[in-house]
PDB file of C-alpha atoms in Angstrom:
ATOM      1  CA  MET A   1    -179.943  85.471 186.594  1.00 46.00           C
ATOM      2  CA  SER A   2    -176.847  85.766 184.266  1.00 48.00           C
ATOM      3  CA  GLU A   3    -174.840  88.687 183.454  1.00 54.00           C
ATOM      4  CA  GLN A   4    -173.301  89.517 180.271  1.00 56.00           C
ATOM      5  CA  LEU A   5    -169.771  90.990 180.516  1.00 57.00           C
ATOM      6  CA  GLU A   6    -168.510  93.577 178.128  1.00 68.00           C
ATOM      7  CA  PRO A   7    -165.359  92.427 176.715  1.00 81.00           C
ATOM      8  CA  GLY A   8    -163.717  95.710 177.647  1.00 80.00           C
ATOM      9  CA  LEU A   9    -164.106  99.459 177.692  1.00 81.00           C
ATOM     10  CA  ILE A  10    -163.528 101.507 174.642  1.00 82.00           C
ATOM     11  CA  ARG A  11    -162.324 105.139 175.053  1.00 87.00           C
ATOM     12  CA  ILE A  12    -161.789 107.562 172.072  1.00 90.00           C
ATOM     13  CA  SER A  13    -159.000 109.982 172.733  1.00 91.00           C
ATOM     14  CA  ASP A  14    -159.864 113.774 172.725  1.00 93.00           C
ATOM     15  CA  ASP A  15    -157.107 114.272 170.169  1.00 93.00           C
ATOM     16  CA  VAL A  16    -158.822 111.812 167.777  1.00 94.00           C
ATOM     17  CA  VAL A  17    -161.914 113.532 167.852  1.00 95.00           C
ATOM     18  CA  SER A  18    -160.161 116.911 167.473  1.00 95.00           C
ATOM     19  CA  THR A  19    -158.319 115.377 164.392  1.00 94.00           C
ATOM     20  CA  ILE A  20    -161.661 114.129 162.944  1.00 96.00           C
ATOM     21  CA  ALA A  21    -163.341 117.559 163.388  1.00 96.00           C
ATOM     22  CA  GLY A  22    -160.550 119.592 161.988  1.00 95.00           C
ATOM     23  CA  LEU A  23    -160.087 117.523 158.772  1.00 95.00           C
ATOM     24  CA  ALA A  24    -163.933 117.799 158.275  1.00 96.00           C
ATOM     25  CA  ALA A  25    -163.964 121.338 158.979  1.00 95.00           C
ATOM     26  CA  LEU A  26    -161.096 122.187 156.507  1.00 94.00           C
ATOM     27  CA  GLU A  27    -163.219 120.044 153.844  1.00 95.00           C
ATOM     28  CA  THR A  28    -166.254 122.402 154.161  1.00 96.00           C
ATOM     29  CA  PRO A  29    -166.627 124.738 151.413  1.00 96.00           C
ATOM     30  CA  GLY A  30    -165.948 128.367 152.434  1.00 95.00           C
ATOM     31  CA  VAL A  31    -163.692 127.605 155.462  1.00 95.00           C
ATOM     32  CA  ALA A  32    -160.283 129.007 154.657  1.00 94.00           C
ATOM     33  CA  ALA A  33    -158.558 127.741 157.690  1.00 92.00           C
ATOM     34  CA  MET A  34    -158.799 127.035 161.318  1.00 92.00           C
ATOM     35  CA  SER A  35    -157.812 129.709 163.772  1.00 88.00           C
ATOM     36  CA  GLY A  36    -155.711 128.916 166.841  1.00 80.00           C
ATOM     37  CA  GLY A  37    -156.679 132.125 168.494  1.00 61.00           C
ATOM     38  CA  ILE A  38    -156.004 135.980 168.136  1.00 51.00           C
ATOM     39  CA  SER A  39    -152.769 135.761 169.886  1.00 48.00           C
ATOM     40  CA  GLU A  40    -151.205 133.696 167.212  1.00 45.00           C
ATOM     41  CA  GLY A  41    -149.926 135.338 164.243  1.00 46.00           C
ATOM     42  CA  LEU A  42    -151.952 135.339 160.934  1.00 50.00           C
ATOM     43  CA  ALA A  43    -149.138 133.418 159.208  1.00 44.00           C
ATOM     44  CA  LYS A  44    -149.568 130.637 161.820  1.00 46.00           C
ATOM     45  CA  ARG A  45    -153.423 130.624 161.587  1.00 47.00           C
ATOM     46  CA  LEU A  46    -153.253 130.312 157.580  1.00 50.00           C
ATOM     47  CA  SER A  47    -150.610 127.601 157.566  1.00 47.00           C
ATOM     48  CA  GLY A  48    -152.908 124.758 158.026  1.00 45.00           C
ATOM     49  CA  LYS A  49    -150.344 122.241 159.367  1.00 43.00           C
ATOM     50  CA  ASN A  50    -152.061 121.578 162.569  1.00 50.00           C
ATOM     51  CA  VAL A  51    -155.658 120.434 162.027  1.00 54.00           C
ATOM     52  CA  GLN A  52    -156.221 120.190 165.809  1.00 72.00           C
ATOM     53  CA  LYS A  53    -155.638 124.074 165.816  1.00 86.00           C
ATOM     54  CA  GLY A  54    -158.779 125.771 166.409  1.00 92.00           C
ATOM     55  CA  VAL A  55    -160.743 122.722 167.638  1.00 95.00           C
ATOM     56  CA  SER A  56    -161.578 122.157 171.455  1.00 94.00           C
ATOM     57  CA  VAL A  57    -163.602 118.920 172.413  1.00 95.00           C
ATOM     58  CA  GLU A  58    -165.232 117.501 175.261  1.00 94.00           C
ATOM     59  CA  VAL A  59    -165.406 113.573 175.062  1.00 94.00           C
ATOM     60  CA  GLY A  60    -167.472 111.436 177.307  1.00 91.00           C
ATOM     61  CA  GLN A  61    -168.412 107.966 177.179  1.00 89.00           C
ATOM     62  CA  VAL A  62    -171.149 108.328 174.515  1.00 92.00           C
ATOM     63  CA  GLU A  63    -171.190 112.113 173.685  1.00 94.00           C
ATOM     64  CA  ALA A  64    -168.940 114.772 172.443  1.00 96.00           C
ATOM     65  CA  ALA A  65    -169.072 118.608 172.364  1.00 97.00           C
ATOM     66  CA  ILE A  66    -167.043 120.384 169.786  1.00 97.00           C
ATOM     67  CA  ASP A  67    -165.876 124.073 169.752  1.00 97.00           C
ATOM     68  CA  LEU A  68    -164.594 125.226 166.240  1.00 96.00           C
ATOM     69  CA  ARG A  69    -162.576 128.574 165.612  1.00 96.00           C
ATOM     70  CA  VAL A  70    -162.527 129.335 162.008  1.00 95.00           C
ATOM     71  CA  ILE A  71    -161.737 131.725 159.113  1.00 95.00           C
ATOM     72  CA  VAL A  72    -163.908 132.133 156.231  1.00 96.00           C
ATOM     73  CA  ASN A  73    -163.329 133.023 152.818  1.00 95.00           C
ATOM     74  CA  TYR A  74    -164.235 136.478 151.633  1.00 95.00           C
ATOM     75  CA  GLY A  75    -167.538 136.591 149.771  1.00 94.00           C
ATOM     76  CA  SER A  76    -169.000 133.462 151.453  1.00 94.00           C
ATOM     77  CA  LYS A  77    -172.273 133.709 153.229  1.00 96.00           C
ATOM     78  CA  ILE A  78    -171.026 133.182 156.797  1.00 96.00           C
ATOM     79  CA  GLN A  79    -174.304 131.707 158.130  1.00 97.00           C
ATOM     80  CA  GLU A  80    -174.568 129.270 155.332  1.00 97.00           C
ATOM     81  CA  VAL A  81    -170.895 128.285 155.775  1.00 97.00           C
ATOM     82  CA  CYS A  82    -171.338 127.695 159.411  1.00 97.00           C
ATOM     83  CA  ARG A  83    -174.489 125.440 158.995  1.00 97.00           C
ATOM     84  CA  HIS A  84    -172.546 123.220 156.607  1.00 97.00           C
ATOM     85  CA  LEU A  85    -169.428 123.183 158.874  1.00 97.00           C
ATOM     86  CA  GLN A  86    -171.561 122.210 161.807  1.00 97.00           C
ATOM     87  CA  GLU A  87    -173.343 119.424 159.796  1.00 97.00           C
ATOM     88  CA  ASN A  88    -170.128 118.071 158.212  1.00 97.00           C
ATOM     89  CA  VAL A  89    -168.334 118.065 161.683  1.00 97.00           C
ATOM     90  CA  ARG A  90    -171.270 116.247 163.288  1.00 98.00           C
ATOM     91  CA  GLU A  91    -171.529 113.819 160.587  1.00 98.00           C
ATOM     92  CA  ALA A  92    -167.936 112.869 160.384  1.00 97.00           C
ATOM     93  CA  VAL A  93    -167.334 112.502 164.096  1.00 97.00           C
ATOM     94  CA  GLU A  94    -170.586 110.304 164.649  1.00 97.00           C
ATOM     95  CA  ASN A  95    -169.804 108.036 161.672  1.00 97.00           C
ATOM     96  CA  MET A  96    -166.346 107.469 162.505  1.00 96.00           C
ATOM     97  CA  THR A  97    -166.456 107.198 166.276  1.00 95.00           C
ATOM     98  CA  GLY A  98    -169.888 106.177 167.255  1.00 94.00           C
ATOM     99  CA  LEU A  99    -170.288 109.031 169.684  1.00 95.00           C
ATOM    100  CA  THR A 100    -173.255 111.217 169.772  1.00 96.00           C
ATOM    101  CA  VAL A 101    -172.363 114.883 169.018  1.00 97.00           C
ATOM    102  CA  VAL A 102    -174.313 116.917 171.349  1.00 97.00           C
ATOM    103  CA  GLU A 103    -173.307 120.382 169.991  1.00 97.00           C
ATOM    104  CA  VAL A 104    -170.932 121.936 167.493  1.00 97.00           C
ATOM    105  CA  ASN A 105    -170.332 125.415 168.429  1.00 97.00           C
ATOM    106  CA  VAL A 106    -168.727 127.755 165.602  1.00 97.00           C
ATOM    107  CA  LYS A 107    -166.901 131.032 166.130  1.00 96.00           C
ATOM    108  CA  VAL A 108    -165.737 132.943 162.936  1.00 96.00           C
ATOM    109  CA  GLU A 109    -162.603 134.722 164.040  1.00 94.00           C
ATOM    110  CA  GLY A 110    -161.485 136.034 160.547  1.00 93.00           C
ATOM    111  CA  VAL A 111    -161.920 136.707 156.893  1.00 94.00           C
ATOM    112  CA  ALA A 112    -159.348 135.266 154.354  1.00 94.00           C
ATOM    113  CA  PHE A 113    -158.758 137.148 151.099  1.00 89.00           C
ATOM    114  CA  LYS A 114    -157.260 135.581 148.015  1.00 79.00           C
ATOM    115  CA  GLU A 115    -153.686 136.542 147.392  1.00 67.00           C
ATOM    116  CA  GLU A 116    -154.450 137.203 143.812  1.00 43.00           C
ATOM    117  CA  GLU A 117    -157.057 139.790 144.483  1.00 49.00           C
ATOM    118  CA  LEU A 118    -154.693 141.741 146.734  1.00 49.00           C
ATOM    119  CA  ALA A 119    -152.076 141.487 144.274  1.00 48.00           C
ATOM    120  CA  LEU A 120    -154.227 142.990 141.491  1.00 42.00           C
ATOM    121  CA  GLU A 121    -155.324 145.901 144.134  1.00 52.00           C
ATOM    122  CA  ASP A 122    -151.641 146.900 144.798  1.00 55.00           C
ATOM    123  CA  PRO A 123    -149.165 145.986 141.963  1.00 56.00           C
ATOM    124  CA  GLN A 124    -146.402 147.797 143.892  1.00 59.00           C
ATOM    125  CA  ARG A 125    -146.623 145.766 146.871  1.00 55.00           C
ATOM    126  CA  VAL A 126    -143.412 143.803 147.816  1.00 58.00           C
ATOM    127  CA  LYS A 127    -143.899 140.222 148.122  1.00 55.00           C
TER     128      LYS A 127
END
């Protein structure tokens, strides 16, 4: 009886999975930004500089679970945006890492308004 030895172990960092999930989320139509949580200011949440912000992952040897906190665009159908978001993130992570994504949980923490609409509503507003 012979044993085949594996050439080594492949471990994908939580940060790598977070980055992939964050980029896929931001590419989803209707998603304005990732939310870092209510304790962070609105300006920080909308800056979009840190794609891992608003993403929590648990990565095992063959599976991953992902939690997303997002801000959606005003006027978007939230249910549809979230379904597309789940599909996009699952597909991106599975294709790039080979991990099986067992769940993608989405929490909508805000609604983003376009600056042009706000300016039209209140032209006296200081910018």
